[in-house]
Coordinates of C-alpha atoms in Angstrom, one line a residue:
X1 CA 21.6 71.5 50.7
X2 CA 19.8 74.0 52.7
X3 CA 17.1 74.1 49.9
X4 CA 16.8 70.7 49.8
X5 CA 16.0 70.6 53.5
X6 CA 13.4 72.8 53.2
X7 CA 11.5 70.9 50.4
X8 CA 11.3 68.1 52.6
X9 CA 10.3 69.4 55.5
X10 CA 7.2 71.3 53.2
X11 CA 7.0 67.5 51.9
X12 CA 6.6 66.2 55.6
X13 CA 4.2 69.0 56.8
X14 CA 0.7 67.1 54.9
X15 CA 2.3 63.8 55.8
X16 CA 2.3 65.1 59.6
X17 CA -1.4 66.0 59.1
X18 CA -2.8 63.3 57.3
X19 CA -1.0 60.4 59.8
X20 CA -2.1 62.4 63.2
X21 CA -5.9 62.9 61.2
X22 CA -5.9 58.9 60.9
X23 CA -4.3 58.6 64.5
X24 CA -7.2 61.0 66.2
X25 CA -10.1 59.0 64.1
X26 CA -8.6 55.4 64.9
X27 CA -8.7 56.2 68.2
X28 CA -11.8 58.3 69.0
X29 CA -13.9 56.0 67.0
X30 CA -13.5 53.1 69.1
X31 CA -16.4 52.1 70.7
X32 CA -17.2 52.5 74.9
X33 CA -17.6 55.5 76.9
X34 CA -13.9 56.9 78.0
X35 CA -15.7 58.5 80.7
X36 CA -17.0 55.2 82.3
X37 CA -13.7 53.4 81.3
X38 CA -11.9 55.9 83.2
X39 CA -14.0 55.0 86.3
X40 CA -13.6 51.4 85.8
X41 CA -16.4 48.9 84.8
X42 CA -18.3 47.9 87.9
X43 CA -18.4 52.3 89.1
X44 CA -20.9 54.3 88.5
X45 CA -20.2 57.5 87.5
X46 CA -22.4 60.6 88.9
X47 CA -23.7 62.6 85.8
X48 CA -22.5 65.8 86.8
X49 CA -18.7 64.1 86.7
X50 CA -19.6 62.7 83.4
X51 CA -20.7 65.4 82.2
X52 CA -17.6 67.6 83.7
X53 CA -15.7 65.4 81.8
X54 CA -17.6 65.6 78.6
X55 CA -17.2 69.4 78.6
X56 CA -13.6 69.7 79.9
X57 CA -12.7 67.3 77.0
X58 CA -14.9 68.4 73.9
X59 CA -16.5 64.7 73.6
X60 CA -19.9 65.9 72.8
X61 CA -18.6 67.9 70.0
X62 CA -17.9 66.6 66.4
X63 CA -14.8 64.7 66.1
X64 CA -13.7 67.5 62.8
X65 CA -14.0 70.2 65.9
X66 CA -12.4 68.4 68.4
X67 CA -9.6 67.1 65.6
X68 CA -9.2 71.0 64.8
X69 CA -8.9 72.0 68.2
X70 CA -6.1 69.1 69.2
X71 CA -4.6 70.7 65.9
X72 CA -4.9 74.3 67.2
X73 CA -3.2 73.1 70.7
X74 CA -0.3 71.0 69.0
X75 CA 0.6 73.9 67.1
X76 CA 1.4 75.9 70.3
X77 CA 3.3 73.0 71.8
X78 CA 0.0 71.5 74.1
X79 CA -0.6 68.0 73.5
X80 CA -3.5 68.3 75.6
X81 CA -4.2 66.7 79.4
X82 CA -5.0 62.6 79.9
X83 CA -8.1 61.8 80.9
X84 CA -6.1 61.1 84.6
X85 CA -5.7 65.0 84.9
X86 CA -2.2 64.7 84.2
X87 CA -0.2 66.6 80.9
X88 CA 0.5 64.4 78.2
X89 CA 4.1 66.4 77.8
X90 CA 4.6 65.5 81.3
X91 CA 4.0 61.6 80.4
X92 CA 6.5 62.0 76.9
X93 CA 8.9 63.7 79.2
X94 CA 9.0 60.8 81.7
X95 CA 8.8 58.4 79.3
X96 CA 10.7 59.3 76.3
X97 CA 13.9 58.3 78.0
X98 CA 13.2 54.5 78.1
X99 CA 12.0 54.3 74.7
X100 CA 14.8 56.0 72.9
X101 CA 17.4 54.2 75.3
X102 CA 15.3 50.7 74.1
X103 CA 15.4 51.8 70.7
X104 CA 18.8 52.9 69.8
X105 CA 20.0 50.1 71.8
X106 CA 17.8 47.3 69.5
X107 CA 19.1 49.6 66.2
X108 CA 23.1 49.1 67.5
X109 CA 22.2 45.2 67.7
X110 CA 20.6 45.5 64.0
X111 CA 23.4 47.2 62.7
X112 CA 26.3 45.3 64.4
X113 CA 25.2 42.1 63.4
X114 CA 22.9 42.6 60.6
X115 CA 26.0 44.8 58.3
X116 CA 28.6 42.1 59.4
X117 CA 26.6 39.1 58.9
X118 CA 25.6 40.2 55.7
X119 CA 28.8 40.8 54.6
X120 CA 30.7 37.9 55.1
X121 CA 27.1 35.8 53.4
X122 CA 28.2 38.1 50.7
X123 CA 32.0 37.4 50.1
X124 CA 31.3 33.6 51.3
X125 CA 28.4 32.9 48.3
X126 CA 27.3 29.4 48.3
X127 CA 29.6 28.2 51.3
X128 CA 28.8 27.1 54.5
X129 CA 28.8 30.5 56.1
X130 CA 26.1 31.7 53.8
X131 CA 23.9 29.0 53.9
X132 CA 23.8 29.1 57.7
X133 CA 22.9 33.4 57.2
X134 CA 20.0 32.5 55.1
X135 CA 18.9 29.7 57.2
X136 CA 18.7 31.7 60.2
X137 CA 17.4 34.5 59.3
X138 CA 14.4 32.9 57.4
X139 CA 13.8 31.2 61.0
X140 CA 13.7 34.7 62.5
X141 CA 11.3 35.9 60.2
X142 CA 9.2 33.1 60.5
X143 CA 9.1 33.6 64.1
X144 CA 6.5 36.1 65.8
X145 CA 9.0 37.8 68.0
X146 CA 6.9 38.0 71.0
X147 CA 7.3 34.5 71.1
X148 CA 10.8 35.0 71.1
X149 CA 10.6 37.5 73.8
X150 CA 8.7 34.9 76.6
X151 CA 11.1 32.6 75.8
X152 CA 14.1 34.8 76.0
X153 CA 13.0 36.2 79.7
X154 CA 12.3 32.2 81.0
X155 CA 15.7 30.8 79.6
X156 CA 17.8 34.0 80.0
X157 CA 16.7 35.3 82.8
X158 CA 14.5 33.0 85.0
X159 CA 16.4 29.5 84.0
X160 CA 20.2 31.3 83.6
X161 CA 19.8 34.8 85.6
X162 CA 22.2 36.2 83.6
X163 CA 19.9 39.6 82.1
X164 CA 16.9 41.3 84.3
X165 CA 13.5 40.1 82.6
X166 CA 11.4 43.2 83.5
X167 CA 12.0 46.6 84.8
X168 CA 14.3 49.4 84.2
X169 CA 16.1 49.4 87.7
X170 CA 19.6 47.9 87.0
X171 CA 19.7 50.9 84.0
X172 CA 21.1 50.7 80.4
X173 CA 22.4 48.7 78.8
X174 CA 22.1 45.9 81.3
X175 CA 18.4 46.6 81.8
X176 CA 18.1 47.0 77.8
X177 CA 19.6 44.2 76.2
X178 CA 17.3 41.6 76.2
X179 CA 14.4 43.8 75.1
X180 CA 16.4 45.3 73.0
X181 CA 17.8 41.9 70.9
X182 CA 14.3 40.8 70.9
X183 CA 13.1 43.9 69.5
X184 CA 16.4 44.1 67.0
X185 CA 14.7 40.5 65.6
X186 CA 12.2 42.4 63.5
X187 CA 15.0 44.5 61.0
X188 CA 17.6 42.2 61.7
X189 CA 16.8 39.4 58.7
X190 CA 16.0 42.4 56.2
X191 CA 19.4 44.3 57.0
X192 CA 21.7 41.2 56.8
X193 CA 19.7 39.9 53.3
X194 CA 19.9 43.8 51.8
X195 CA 23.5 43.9 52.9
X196 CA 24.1 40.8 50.8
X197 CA 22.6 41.3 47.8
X198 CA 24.2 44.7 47.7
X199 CA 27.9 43.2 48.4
X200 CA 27.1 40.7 45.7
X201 CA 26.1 43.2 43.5
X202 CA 29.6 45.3 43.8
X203 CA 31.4 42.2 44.2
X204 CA 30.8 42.3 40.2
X205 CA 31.1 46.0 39.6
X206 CA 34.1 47.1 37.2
X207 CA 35.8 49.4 39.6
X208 CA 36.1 46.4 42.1
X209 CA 38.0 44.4 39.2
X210 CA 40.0 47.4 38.3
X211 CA 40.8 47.7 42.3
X212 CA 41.9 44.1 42.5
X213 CA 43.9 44.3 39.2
X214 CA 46.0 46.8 40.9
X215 CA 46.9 44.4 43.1
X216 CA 45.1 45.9 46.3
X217 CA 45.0 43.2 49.1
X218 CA 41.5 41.6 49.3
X219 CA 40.4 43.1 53.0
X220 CA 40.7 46.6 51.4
X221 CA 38.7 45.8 48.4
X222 CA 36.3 44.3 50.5
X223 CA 36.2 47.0 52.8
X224 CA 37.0 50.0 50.7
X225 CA 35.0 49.1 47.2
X226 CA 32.5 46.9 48.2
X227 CA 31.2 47.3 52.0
X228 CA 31.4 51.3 51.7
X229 CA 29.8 51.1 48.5
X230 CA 27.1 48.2 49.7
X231 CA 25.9 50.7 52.3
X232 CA 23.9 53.3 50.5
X233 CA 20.5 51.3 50.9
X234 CA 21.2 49.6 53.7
X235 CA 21.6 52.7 55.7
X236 CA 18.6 53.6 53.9
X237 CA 16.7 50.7 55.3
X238 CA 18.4 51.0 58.9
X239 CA 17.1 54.5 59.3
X240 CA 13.6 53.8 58.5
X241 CA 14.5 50.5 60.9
X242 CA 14.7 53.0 63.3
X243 CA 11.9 55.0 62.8
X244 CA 9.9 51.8 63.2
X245 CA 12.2 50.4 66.5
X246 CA 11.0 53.6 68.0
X247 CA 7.4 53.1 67.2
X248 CA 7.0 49.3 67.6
X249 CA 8.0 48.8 71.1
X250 CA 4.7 49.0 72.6
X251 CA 4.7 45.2 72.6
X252 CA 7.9 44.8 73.9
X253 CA 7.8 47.6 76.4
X254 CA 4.7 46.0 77.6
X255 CA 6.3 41.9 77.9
X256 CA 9.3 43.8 79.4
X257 CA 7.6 46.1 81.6
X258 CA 9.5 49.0 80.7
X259 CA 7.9 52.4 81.5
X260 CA 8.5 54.1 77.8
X261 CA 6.0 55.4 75.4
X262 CA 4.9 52.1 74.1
X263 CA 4.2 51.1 77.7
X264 CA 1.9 54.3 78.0
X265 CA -0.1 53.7 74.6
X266 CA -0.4 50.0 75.8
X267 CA -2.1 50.9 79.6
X268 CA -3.8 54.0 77.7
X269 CA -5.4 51.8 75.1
X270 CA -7.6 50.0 77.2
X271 CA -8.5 52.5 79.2
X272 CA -9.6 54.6 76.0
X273 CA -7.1 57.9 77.0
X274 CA -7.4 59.4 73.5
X275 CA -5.1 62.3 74.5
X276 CA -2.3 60.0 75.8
X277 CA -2.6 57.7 72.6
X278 CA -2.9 60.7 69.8
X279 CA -0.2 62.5 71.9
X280 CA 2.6 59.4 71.7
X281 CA 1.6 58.6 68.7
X282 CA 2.1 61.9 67.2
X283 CA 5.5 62.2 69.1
X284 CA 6.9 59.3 67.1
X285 CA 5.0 60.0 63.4
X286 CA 7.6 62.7 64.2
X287 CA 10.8 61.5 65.4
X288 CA 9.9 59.1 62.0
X289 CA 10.0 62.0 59.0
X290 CA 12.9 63.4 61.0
X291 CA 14.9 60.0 60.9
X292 CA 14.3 59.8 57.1
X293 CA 15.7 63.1 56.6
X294 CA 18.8 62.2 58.2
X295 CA 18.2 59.4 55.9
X296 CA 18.7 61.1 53.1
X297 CA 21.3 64.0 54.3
X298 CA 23.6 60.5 54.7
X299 CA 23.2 59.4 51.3
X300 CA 25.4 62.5 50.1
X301 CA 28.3 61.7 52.7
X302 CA 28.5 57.7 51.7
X303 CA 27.9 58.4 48.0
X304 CA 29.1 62.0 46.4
X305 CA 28.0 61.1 43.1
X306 CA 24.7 61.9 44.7
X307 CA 23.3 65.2 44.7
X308 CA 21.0 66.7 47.1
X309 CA 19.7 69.8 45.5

């Protein structure tokens, strides 16, 4: 196991480079002056300021330099200073909080209703219950869910009052759910259609028919030999679910107004903070290769018959 562990985190090491390379590029490369953007577009900006700024940030040097020395920094823990003079580990610290709360909050909804959902689709093949799974959750896929997230803040919240639409104030999970169910839209289809093909698939396995010979009551066949087996690659595809919750809620964060990460790459974008953007960014690329390893250490504790090392 503890060989295993290593090899993947030597696996993740050029996949942590190669994303935050592609990261620093995408963002540096966009065109305007960060300088004059910082200023705002009617200001003028004296050039001994600008050109304060140029040299306090290395953004007359090549970008392979300036990449190397964001690379040198990260490596000693500095994810460098935002073009507002403030520490992007400061920013991460303040906002990491809301994110993960948003997060693990839209991954419980996935998972609650996803597994379930896809289960009884599963067991009920063909009937009522199963057409109305597949029914809806083609709807929700055909959906763009920030769509779904202004009409879930005016009927909710404005028409109904019964969740907050913006703001972090009345805390988690009151504060959370509506963001989070909106955000738990985008994996929620995939996890309850992988969870029934996979229950259909044991449904026909021999060690279910030798189960139900022995006269075990149906709920524990179900339960024992089919949903226990069924979730091997569906916890596969909720991990990386999570990865991606984690990333993806600059969107919601910003319809929502909630002061996360996603929030901070969405004000920092247009404003062209490079160190804010890379710095978030590379927070989560991450939090990501650690949630797949989990990923995988998991697959050994649902299903022994796998081996690690």
């Amino acid at each position: 196991m503890g060989g295993y562990i290593v090899r993947r985190l030597l696996m993740a090491v050029p996949v942590l480079f190669g994303t935050t390379f592609i990261i620093y590029v995408a963002v540096y490369a966009l065109p305007g002056d960060p300088v004059q953007a910082l200023a705002g577009p009617n200001q003028v900006v004296s050039p001994s300021l600008a050109q304060a700024m140029r040299e306090r940030y290395h953004l007359d040097e090549p970008l392979l330099i300036r990449y190397g020395l964001y690379l040198r920094g990260l490596l000693g823990g500095d994810l460098g200073v935002s073009f507002s003079g403030r520490p992007v580990s400061e920013i991460i610290a303040a906002s990491w909080p809301v994110t993960l709360q948003l997060g693990l909050t839209a991954w419980l909804f996935t998972a609650v209703i996803g597994v379930p959902l896809g289960t009884l689709a599963g067991v009920r093949r063909g009937r009522a219950a199963d057409m109305l799974v597949l029914a809806g959750t083609t709807f929700l896929m055909g959906v763009p869910f920030f769509v779904v997230a202004y009409v879930a803040q005016i009927v909710l919240g404005v028409n109904l009052g019964w969740l907050p639409v913006s703001g972090t104030e009345a805390g988690w999970p009151l504060a959370y759910v509506l963001p989070g169910l909106v955000l738990a839209l985008y994996g929620l289809p995939q996890v309850a259609r992988l969870t029934r093909t996979s229950v259909l698939d044991n449904l026909g396995a021999d060690h279910v028919d030798t189960a139900i010979a022995k006269g075990l009551p149906r709920r524990t066949v179900v339960l024992w030999h089919v949903v226990r087996n069924s979730l091997v690659p569906v916890v596969s595809l909720l991990g990386v679910s999570l990865g991606y919750l984690l990333s993806g809620t600059v969107l919601i964060e910003g319809i929502f107004n909630l002061p996360g990460l996603g929030y901070q790459i969405f004000v920092a974008v247009p404003q062209h903070d490079g160190p804010v953007v890379v710095g978030v960014g590379t927070l989560l690329v991450i939090v990501f290769l650690l949630v797949n390893l989990m990923v995988d250490l998991l697959y050994g504790i649902l299903d022994p018959r796998i081996r690690l090392d």
